[in-house]
XYZ file of C-alpha atoms in Angstrom:
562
model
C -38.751 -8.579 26.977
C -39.203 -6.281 23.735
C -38.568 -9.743 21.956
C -41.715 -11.010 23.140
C -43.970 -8.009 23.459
C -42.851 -7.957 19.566
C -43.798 -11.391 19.142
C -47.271 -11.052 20.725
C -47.760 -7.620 18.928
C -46.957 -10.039 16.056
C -49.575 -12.571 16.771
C -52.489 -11.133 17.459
C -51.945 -8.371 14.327
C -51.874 -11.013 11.972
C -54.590 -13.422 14.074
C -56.894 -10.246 14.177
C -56.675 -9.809 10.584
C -57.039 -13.243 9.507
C -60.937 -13.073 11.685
C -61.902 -10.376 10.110
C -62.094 -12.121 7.145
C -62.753 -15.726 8.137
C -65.479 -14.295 10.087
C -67.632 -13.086 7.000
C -67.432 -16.766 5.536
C -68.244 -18.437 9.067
C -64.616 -19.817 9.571
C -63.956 -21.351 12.744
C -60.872 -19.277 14.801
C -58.660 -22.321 15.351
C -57.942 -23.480 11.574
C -57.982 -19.315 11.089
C -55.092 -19.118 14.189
C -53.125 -22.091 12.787
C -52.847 -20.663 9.328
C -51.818 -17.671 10.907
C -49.122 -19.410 12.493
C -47.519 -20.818 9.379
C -46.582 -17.321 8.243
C -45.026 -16.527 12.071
C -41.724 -18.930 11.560
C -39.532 -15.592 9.745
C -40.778 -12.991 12.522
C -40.700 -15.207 15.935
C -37.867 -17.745 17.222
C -38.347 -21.174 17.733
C -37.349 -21.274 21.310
C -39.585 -18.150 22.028
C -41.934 -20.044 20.381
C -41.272 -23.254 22.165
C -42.021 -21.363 25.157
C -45.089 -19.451 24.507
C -46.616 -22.147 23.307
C -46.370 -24.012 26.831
C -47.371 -20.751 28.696
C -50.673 -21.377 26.359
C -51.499 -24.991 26.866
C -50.929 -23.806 30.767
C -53.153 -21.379 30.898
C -56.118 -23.057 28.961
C -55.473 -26.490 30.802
C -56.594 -24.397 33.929
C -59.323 -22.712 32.483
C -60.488 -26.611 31.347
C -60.149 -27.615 35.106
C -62.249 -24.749 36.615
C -64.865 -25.618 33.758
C -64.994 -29.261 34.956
C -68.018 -30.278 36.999
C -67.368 -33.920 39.236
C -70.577 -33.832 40.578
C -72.229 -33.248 36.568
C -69.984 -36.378 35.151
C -70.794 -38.606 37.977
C -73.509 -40.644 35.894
C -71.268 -41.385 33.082
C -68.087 -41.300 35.226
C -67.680 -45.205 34.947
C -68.534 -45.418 31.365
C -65.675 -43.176 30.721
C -62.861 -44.422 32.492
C -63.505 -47.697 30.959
C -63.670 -46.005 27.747
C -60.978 -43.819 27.760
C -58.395 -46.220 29.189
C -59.478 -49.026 26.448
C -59.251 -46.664 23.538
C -55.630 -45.001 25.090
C -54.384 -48.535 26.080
C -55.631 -50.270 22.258
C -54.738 -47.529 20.367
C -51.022 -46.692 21.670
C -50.550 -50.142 21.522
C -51.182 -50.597 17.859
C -49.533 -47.181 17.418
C -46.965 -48.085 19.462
C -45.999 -51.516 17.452
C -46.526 -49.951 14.232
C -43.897 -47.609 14.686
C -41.372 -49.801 15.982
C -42.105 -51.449 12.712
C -41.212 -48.366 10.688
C -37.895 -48.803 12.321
C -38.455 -46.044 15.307
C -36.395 -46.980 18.516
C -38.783 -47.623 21.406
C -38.314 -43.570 22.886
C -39.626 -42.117 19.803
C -42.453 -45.314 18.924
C -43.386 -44.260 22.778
C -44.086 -40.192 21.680
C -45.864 -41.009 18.426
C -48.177 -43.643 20.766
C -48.847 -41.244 23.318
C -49.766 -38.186 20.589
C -52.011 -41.162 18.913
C -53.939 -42.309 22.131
C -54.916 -38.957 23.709
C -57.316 -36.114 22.599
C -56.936 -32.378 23.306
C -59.847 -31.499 26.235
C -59.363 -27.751 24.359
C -60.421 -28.055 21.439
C -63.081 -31.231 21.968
C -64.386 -28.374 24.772
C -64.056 -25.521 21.878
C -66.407 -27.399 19.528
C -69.001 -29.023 21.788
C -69.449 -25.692 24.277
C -72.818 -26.074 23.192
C -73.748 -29.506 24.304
C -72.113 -29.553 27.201
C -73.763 -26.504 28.270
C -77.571 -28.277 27.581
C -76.305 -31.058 29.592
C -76.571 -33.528 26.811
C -75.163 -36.900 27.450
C -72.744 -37.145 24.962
C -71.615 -33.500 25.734
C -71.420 -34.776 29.329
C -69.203 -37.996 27.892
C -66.772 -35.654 26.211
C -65.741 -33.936 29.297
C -65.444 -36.855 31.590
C -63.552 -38.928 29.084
C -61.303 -35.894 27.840
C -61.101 -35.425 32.155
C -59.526 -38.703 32.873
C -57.204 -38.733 29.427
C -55.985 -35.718 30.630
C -55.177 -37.036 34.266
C -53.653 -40.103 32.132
C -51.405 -37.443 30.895
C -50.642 -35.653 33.525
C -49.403 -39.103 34.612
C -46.955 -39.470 31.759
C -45.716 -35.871 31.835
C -44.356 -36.885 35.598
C -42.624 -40.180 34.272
C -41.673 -38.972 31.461
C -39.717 -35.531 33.015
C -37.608 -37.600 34.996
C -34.014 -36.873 34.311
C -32.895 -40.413 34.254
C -35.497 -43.120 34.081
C -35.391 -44.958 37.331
C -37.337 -46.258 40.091
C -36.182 -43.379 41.976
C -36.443 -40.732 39.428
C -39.727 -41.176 38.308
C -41.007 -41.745 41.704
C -40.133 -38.459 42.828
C -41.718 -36.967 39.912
C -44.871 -38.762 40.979
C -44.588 -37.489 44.311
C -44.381 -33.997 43.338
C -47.148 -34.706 40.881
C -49.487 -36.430 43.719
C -48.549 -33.086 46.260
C -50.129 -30.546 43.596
C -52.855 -32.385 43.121
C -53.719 -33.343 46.546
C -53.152 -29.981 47.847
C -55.618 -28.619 44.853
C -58.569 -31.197 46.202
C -58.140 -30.239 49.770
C -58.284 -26.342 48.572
C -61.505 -26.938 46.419
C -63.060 -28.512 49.465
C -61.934 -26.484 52.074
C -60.811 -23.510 51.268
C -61.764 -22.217 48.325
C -65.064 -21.021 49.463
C -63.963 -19.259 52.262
C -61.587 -17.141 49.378
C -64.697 -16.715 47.442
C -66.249 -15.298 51.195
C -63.674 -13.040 51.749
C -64.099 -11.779 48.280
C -67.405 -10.818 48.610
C -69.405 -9.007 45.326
C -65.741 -7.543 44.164
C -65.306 -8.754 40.846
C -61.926 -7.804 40.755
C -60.608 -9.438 43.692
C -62.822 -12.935 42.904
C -60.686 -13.234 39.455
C -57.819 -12.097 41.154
C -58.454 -15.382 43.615
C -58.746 -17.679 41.264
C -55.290 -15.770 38.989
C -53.269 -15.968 42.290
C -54.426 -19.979 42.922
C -52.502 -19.952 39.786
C -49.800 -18.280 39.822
C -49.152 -19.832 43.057
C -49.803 -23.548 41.380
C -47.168 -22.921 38.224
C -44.779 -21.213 41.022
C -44.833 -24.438 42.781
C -44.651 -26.596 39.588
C -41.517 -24.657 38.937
C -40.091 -25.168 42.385
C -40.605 -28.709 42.420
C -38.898 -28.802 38.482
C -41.847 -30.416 36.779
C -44.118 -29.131 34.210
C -46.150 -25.812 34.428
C -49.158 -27.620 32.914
C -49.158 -29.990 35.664
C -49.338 -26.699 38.304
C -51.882 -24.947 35.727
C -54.183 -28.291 35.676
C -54.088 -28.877 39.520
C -55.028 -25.292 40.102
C -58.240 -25.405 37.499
C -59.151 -28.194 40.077
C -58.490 -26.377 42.893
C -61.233 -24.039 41.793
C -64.876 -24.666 42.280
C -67.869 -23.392 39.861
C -70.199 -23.388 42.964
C -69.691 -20.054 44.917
C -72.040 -17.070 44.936
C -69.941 -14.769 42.978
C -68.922 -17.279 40.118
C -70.321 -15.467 37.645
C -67.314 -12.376 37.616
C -64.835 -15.273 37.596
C -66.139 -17.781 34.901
C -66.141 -14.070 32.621
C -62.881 -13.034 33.294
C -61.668 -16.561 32.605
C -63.569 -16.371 29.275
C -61.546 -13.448 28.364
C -58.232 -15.567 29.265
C -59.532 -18.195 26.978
C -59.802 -15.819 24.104
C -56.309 -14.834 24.645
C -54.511 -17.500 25.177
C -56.156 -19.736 22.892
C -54.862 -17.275 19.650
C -51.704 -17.399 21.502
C -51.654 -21.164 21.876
C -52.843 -22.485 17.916
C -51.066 -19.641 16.569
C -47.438 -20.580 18.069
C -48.599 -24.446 16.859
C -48.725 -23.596 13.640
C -45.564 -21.703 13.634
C -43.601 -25.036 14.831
C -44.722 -26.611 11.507
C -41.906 -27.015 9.512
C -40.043 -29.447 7.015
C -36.686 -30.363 7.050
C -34.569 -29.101 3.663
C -33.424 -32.695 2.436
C -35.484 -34.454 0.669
C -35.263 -37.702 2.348
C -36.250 -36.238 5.920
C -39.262 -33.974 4.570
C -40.380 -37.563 3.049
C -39.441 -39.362 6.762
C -41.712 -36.853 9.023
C -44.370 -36.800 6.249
C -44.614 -40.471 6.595
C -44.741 -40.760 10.314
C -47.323 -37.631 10.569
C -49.119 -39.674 8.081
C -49.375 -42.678 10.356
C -50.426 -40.548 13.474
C -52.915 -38.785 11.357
C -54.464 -41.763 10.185
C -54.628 -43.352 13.665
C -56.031 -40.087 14.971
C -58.523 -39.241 12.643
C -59.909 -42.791 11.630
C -58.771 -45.626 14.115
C -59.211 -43.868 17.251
C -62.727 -42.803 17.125
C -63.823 -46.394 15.450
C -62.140 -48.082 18.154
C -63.958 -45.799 21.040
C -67.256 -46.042 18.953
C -67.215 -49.625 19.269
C -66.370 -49.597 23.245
C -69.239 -46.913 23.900
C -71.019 -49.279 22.136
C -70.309 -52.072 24.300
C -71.338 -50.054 27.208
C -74.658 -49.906 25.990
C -74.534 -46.550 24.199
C -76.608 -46.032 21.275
C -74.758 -45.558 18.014
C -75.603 -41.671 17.393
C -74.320 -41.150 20.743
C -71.418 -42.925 20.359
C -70.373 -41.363 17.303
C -70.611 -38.008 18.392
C -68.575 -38.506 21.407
C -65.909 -40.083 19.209
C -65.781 -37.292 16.760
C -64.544 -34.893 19.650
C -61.302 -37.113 19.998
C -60.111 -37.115 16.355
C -57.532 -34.778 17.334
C -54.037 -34.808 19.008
C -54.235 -33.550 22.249
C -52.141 -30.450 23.590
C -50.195 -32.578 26.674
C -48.942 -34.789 23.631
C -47.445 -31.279 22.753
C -46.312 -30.709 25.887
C -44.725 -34.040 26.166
C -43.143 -33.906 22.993
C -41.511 -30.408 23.448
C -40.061 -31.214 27.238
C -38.710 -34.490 24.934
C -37.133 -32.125 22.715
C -35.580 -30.191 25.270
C -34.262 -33.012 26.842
C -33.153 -34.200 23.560
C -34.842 -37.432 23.839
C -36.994 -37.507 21.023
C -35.730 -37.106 17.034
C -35.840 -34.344 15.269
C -38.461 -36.040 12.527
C -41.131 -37.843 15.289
C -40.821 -34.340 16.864
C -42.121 -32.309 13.399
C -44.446 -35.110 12.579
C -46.119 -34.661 15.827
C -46.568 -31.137 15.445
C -47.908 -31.317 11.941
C -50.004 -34.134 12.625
C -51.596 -31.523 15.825
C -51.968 -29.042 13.431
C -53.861 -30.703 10.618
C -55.646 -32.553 13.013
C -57.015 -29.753 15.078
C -58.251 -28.071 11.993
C -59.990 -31.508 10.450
C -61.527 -31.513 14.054
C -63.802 -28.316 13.283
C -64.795 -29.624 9.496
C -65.608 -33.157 11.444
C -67.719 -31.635 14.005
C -69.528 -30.244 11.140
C -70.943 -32.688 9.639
C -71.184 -34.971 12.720
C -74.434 -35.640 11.972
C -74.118 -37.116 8.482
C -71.345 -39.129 9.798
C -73.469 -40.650 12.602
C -76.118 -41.818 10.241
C -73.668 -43.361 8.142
C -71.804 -45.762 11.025
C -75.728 -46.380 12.096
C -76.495 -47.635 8.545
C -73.788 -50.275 8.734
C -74.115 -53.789 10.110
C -71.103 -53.099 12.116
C -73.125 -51.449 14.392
C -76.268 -53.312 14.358
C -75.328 -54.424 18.233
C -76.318 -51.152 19.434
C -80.150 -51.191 17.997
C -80.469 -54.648 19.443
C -79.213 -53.289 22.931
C -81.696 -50.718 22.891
C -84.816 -52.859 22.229
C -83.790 -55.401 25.163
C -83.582 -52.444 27.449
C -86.977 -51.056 26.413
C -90.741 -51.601 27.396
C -93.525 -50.358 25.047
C -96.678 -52.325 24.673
C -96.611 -53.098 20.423
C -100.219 -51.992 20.224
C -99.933 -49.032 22.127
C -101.578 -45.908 20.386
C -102.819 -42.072 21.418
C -100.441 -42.095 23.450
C -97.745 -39.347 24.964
C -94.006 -39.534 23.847
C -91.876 -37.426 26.230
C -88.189 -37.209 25.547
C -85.709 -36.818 28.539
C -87.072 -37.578 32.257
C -85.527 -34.912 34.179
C -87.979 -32.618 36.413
C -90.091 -31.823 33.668
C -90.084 -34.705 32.077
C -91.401 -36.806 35.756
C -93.757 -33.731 36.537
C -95.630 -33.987 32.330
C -95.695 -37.884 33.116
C -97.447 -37.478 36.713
C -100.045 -35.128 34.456
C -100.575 -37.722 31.604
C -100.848 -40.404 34.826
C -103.330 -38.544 36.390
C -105.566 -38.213 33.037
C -105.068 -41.324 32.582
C -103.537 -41.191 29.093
C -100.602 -43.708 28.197
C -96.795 -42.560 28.193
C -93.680 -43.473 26.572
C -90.916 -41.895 27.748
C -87.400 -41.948 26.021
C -84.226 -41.851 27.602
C -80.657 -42.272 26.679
C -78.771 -41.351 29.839
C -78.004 -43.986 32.022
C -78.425 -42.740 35.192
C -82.198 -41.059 34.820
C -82.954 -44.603 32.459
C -82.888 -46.298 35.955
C -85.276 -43.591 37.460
C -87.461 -44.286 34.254
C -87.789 -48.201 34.429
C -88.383 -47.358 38.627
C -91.278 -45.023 37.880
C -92.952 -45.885 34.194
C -94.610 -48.698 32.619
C -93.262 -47.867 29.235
C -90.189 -46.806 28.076
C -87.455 -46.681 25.269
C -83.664 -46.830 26.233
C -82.324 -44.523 22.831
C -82.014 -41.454 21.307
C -84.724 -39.473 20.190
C -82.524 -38.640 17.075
C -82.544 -42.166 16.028
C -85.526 -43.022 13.415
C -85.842 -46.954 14.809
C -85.614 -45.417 18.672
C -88.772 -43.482 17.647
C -90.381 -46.263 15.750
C -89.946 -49.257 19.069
C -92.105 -45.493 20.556
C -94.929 -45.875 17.914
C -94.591 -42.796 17.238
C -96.557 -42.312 14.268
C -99.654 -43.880 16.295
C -99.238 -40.858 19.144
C -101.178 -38.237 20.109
C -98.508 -36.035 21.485
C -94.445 -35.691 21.418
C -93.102 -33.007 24.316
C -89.552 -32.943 23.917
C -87.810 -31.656 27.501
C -84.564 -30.597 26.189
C -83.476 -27.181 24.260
C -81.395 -28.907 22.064
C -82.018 -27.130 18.848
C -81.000 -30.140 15.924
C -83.471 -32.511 18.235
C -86.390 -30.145 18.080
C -85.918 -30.120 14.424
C -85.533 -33.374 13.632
C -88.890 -33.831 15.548
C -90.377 -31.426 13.432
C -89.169 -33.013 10.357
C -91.138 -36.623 10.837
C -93.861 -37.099 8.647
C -96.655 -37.494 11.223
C -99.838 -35.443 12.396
C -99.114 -35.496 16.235
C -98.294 -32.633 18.002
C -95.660 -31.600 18.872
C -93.490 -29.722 21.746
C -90.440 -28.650 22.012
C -87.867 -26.066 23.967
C -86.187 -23.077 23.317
C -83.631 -21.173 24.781
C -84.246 -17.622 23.399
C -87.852 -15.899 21.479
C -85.664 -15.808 17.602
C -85.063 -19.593 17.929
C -89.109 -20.449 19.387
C -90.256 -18.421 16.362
C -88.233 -20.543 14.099
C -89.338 -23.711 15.563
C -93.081 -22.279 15.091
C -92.788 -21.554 11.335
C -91.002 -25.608 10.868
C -94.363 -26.496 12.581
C -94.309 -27.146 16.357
C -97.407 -27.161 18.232
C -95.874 -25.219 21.028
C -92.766 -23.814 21.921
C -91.329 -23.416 25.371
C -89.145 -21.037 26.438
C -88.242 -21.365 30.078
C -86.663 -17.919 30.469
C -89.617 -15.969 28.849
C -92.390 -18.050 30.667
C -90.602 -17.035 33.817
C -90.616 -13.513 33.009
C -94.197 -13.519 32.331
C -94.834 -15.198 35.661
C -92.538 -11.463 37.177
C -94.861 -9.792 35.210
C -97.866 -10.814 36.398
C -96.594 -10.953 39.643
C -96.029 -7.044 39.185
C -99.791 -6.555 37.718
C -101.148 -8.454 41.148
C -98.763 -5.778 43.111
C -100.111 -2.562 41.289
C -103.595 -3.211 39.852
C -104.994 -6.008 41.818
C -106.918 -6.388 45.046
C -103.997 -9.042 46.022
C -102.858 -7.403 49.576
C -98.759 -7.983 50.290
C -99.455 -10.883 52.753
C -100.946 -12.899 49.926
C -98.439 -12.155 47.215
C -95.861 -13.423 49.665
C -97.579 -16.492 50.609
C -97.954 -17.484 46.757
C -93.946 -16.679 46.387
C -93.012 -18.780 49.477
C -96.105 -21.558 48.757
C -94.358 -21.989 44.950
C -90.894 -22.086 46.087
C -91.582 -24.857 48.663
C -93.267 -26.687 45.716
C -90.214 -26.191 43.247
C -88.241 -27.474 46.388
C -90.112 -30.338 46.931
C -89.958 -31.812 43.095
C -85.998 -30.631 43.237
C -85.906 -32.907 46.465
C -88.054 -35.770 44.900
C -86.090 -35.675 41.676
C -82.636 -36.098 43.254
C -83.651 -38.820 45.862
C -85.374 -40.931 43.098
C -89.226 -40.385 45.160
């Protein structure tokens, strides 16, 4: 025990140092953690190491399953399991033969094609927080696909833990694997609320709920002699987002992410080592070479070019591929219960983990200039496909001019359209998610299947000829990029916060909404009618209920496709 209260004292000393400083030059905590990590080897063990490092990929695989929303992926759910079974299935394969022809037996060619073909859900979460809060769709295509790689590896973990590799073996392992998960469905649809009931408005014991579905997962995992990740990732499913009182949990989970995230990347970096001869230091460079190159390079070509075939545009495509150029932490986990069963060699072992490392920090400098990168695989003919796929899926009159340009048909989006309609003043609307493209071609005349951050998507829009572009998303590079286009129309856009709307004003923007502020102007003057008007009670109360059956009615309309 003082062993590893020492070793945590240990980590987060050194991790909390290390932020201080990366922090004033904008450094991104996981390269910062890693780093940290490299200096932990003469002050931690390797098989307390071992160890805390699968207590961390435990605990933040279940905070990744609470944060998954089914019902939010369901759009692009088919997309992705094509997708991320192609790209796992073409590039293990290739990883998998190339290996073999390094001379690896077929054991340790199998580890180096697993760590090749699947991403880590953490840190592709980690870097695009942002865009899969807004709901974007290629923030929404990083979850699902990094979803189903992870039940992918789930599946291997379970074949792959067997003690001796027969029909028998692994099938039990499969059937403990299916019992966790099935019982974690059945709780998330029937029970779990009725926890969250009995919880009430206590903070405490609504974290405690969700810590004890946990406990009680890994407990079982243990039982049953298979991996705690596999317990930790049936109990983030067992949780649901949707419960009165989700608020006190989702924070107290956020606080668990912070801590066992250092605890996680800093014990990776400490398993980075090199063997003292020469000839093995050259061996596991090699092969950590290999799996770098198919990590960083061939996987997220290959998945560009299958979102691509899907119908995708290219930006899109690019930036969901650019949250998969890492290794992926159930490679980890695979690799170390390999070790321990002394099943995988010493070398493919320390490649893997070096390849992890330097791949999860050339994740964060990749997600940086995502944008550059995009406009560069867009500029080649490679990709050509995906322009031509966009302007047989669209509908815009060529002479079409003073016209409105909305971008994104959610609520908004529908209810500015049914205003333009009604003055009778042409619309374009642009759309790249698949699901509300089908509502657009159902309800408008013209349309554009692409992304607004495209220049040719905005062109087949005529947009220099318009009157008006009201973009219906708060996604802050979009807005910009709007306001960057060499044209006199005006311009919309959305904000989430008043710093960020007076930014957008000074780059030029005709308006800025800000959803949150107009609503508490509409409780403002709601508390002006209440003290200073002649508005009696009765009335104030039939406005409230008459504009909450309204807001109910477009909610209805919107989801049923009227």
């Amino acid at each position: 025990m003082s062993e590893l209260l020492f070793s945590l004292a240990t980590i987060f000393i050194l991790a909390a140092g290390f932020l201080v400083i990366a922090n004033r030059f904008s450094i991104p905590a996981i390269p910062v953690y890693i780093v940290v990590g490299l200096l932990l080897p003469p002050l931690v063990g390797e098989d307390l190491t071992l160890e805390l490092a699968q207590w961390g990929i435990a605990f933040l695989v279940f905070i990744f399953g609470v944060n998954v929303e089914p019902g939010r992926l369901r759009s692009v759910a088919s997309d992705s399991e094509h997708v991320a079974a192609a790209q796992f299935l073409i590039v293990s394969g290739i990883a998998f033969l190339v290996s073999l022809g390094f001379g690896l037996g077929i054991l340790d060619a199998t580890y180096l094609a697993i760590a090749a073909g699947l991403s880590s859900s953490l840190v592709g979460q980690e870097l695009f927080k942002r865009e899969i809060y807004l709901n974007l769709v290629h923030g929404r295509l990083v979850q699902s696909i990094h979803f189903i790689q992870d039940l992918f590896a789930i599946l291997l973990i379970l074949v792959l833990s067997a003690a001796v590799f027969t029909f028998d073996g692994v099938a039990l392992k499969l059937g403990y694997g299916v019992v966790l998960l099935t019982t974690a469905i059945l709780i998330r649809i029937y029970l779990f609320d009725l926890l969250a009931k009995l919880a009430g408005d206590n903070d405490e014991l609504v974290i405690l709920t969700g810590i004890g579905l946990l406990i009680a997962f890994i407990a079982g995992s243990v039982a049953l002699e298979i991996s705690i990740a596999v317990g930790a990732f049936a109990a983030g499913l067992a949780v649901t987002r949707d419960f009165p009182n989700n608020l006190a949990l989702l924070s107290g989970l956020d606080s668990l992410n912070s801590f066992f995230s250092a605890i996680f990347f800093v014990t990776l970096g400490s398993l980075v080592t090199f063997p003292g001869a020469l000839g093995e230091a050259i061996e596991v460079l090699t092969l950590a070479g290999i799996l770098i190159l198919f990590v960083v390079i061939v996987k997220p070509v290959v998945t560009i070019f299958l979102l691509i075939r899907r119908g995708y545009e290219t930006r899109t495509a690019c930036l969901t591929s650019f949250t998969l150029d890492q290794v992926s932490e159930f490679a980890l986990i695979i690799a170390i219960q390999a070790l321990l069963l002394e099943r995988i060699s010493e070398p493919v072992f320390q490649a893997i983990i070096l390849a992890s490392a330097v791949t999860m920090i050339t994740s964060t400098i990749t997600k940086e200039y995502d944008e550059q990168l995009s406009r560069f695989f867009s500029k080649s003919k490679w990709f050509a496909s995906s322009h031509e796929q966009s302007l047989a899926r669209s509908e815009v009159d060529s002479d079409v001019t003073d016209h409105v340009i909305i971008v994104g048909y959610g609520i908004l989006g529908a209810r500015i359209a049914s205003v333009c309609n009604d003055l009778d003043v042409d619309v374009v609307v642009i759309e790249h998610d698949p699901d509300q493209f089908k509502k657009v071609q159902a309800e408008q005349e013209q349309y554009v299947f692409g992304d607004a951050m495209v220049d040719h998507t905005l062109d087949q829009a005529n947009v220099a000829e318009s009157q008006l572009v009201y973009s219906t998303t708060s996604d802050r590079r979009l807005s910009e990029h709007l306001l960057s286009l060499n044209t006199s129309t005006d311009i919309i856009v959305r904000a989430d916060g008043r710093q960020e709307a007076l930014a957008l004003f000074e780059a030029g923007a005709t308006y800025v909404a800000v959803p949150d502020l107009l609503a508490s102007e509409r409780l403002l003057q709601v508390v002006r009618d209440t003290i200073d008007s002649e508005i009696d009670r009765d009335e104030l109360q039939s406005q409230g209920r008459t504009a909450l059956e309204e807001a109910e009615l477009i909610l209805r309309g919107h989801h049923t496709g009227n």
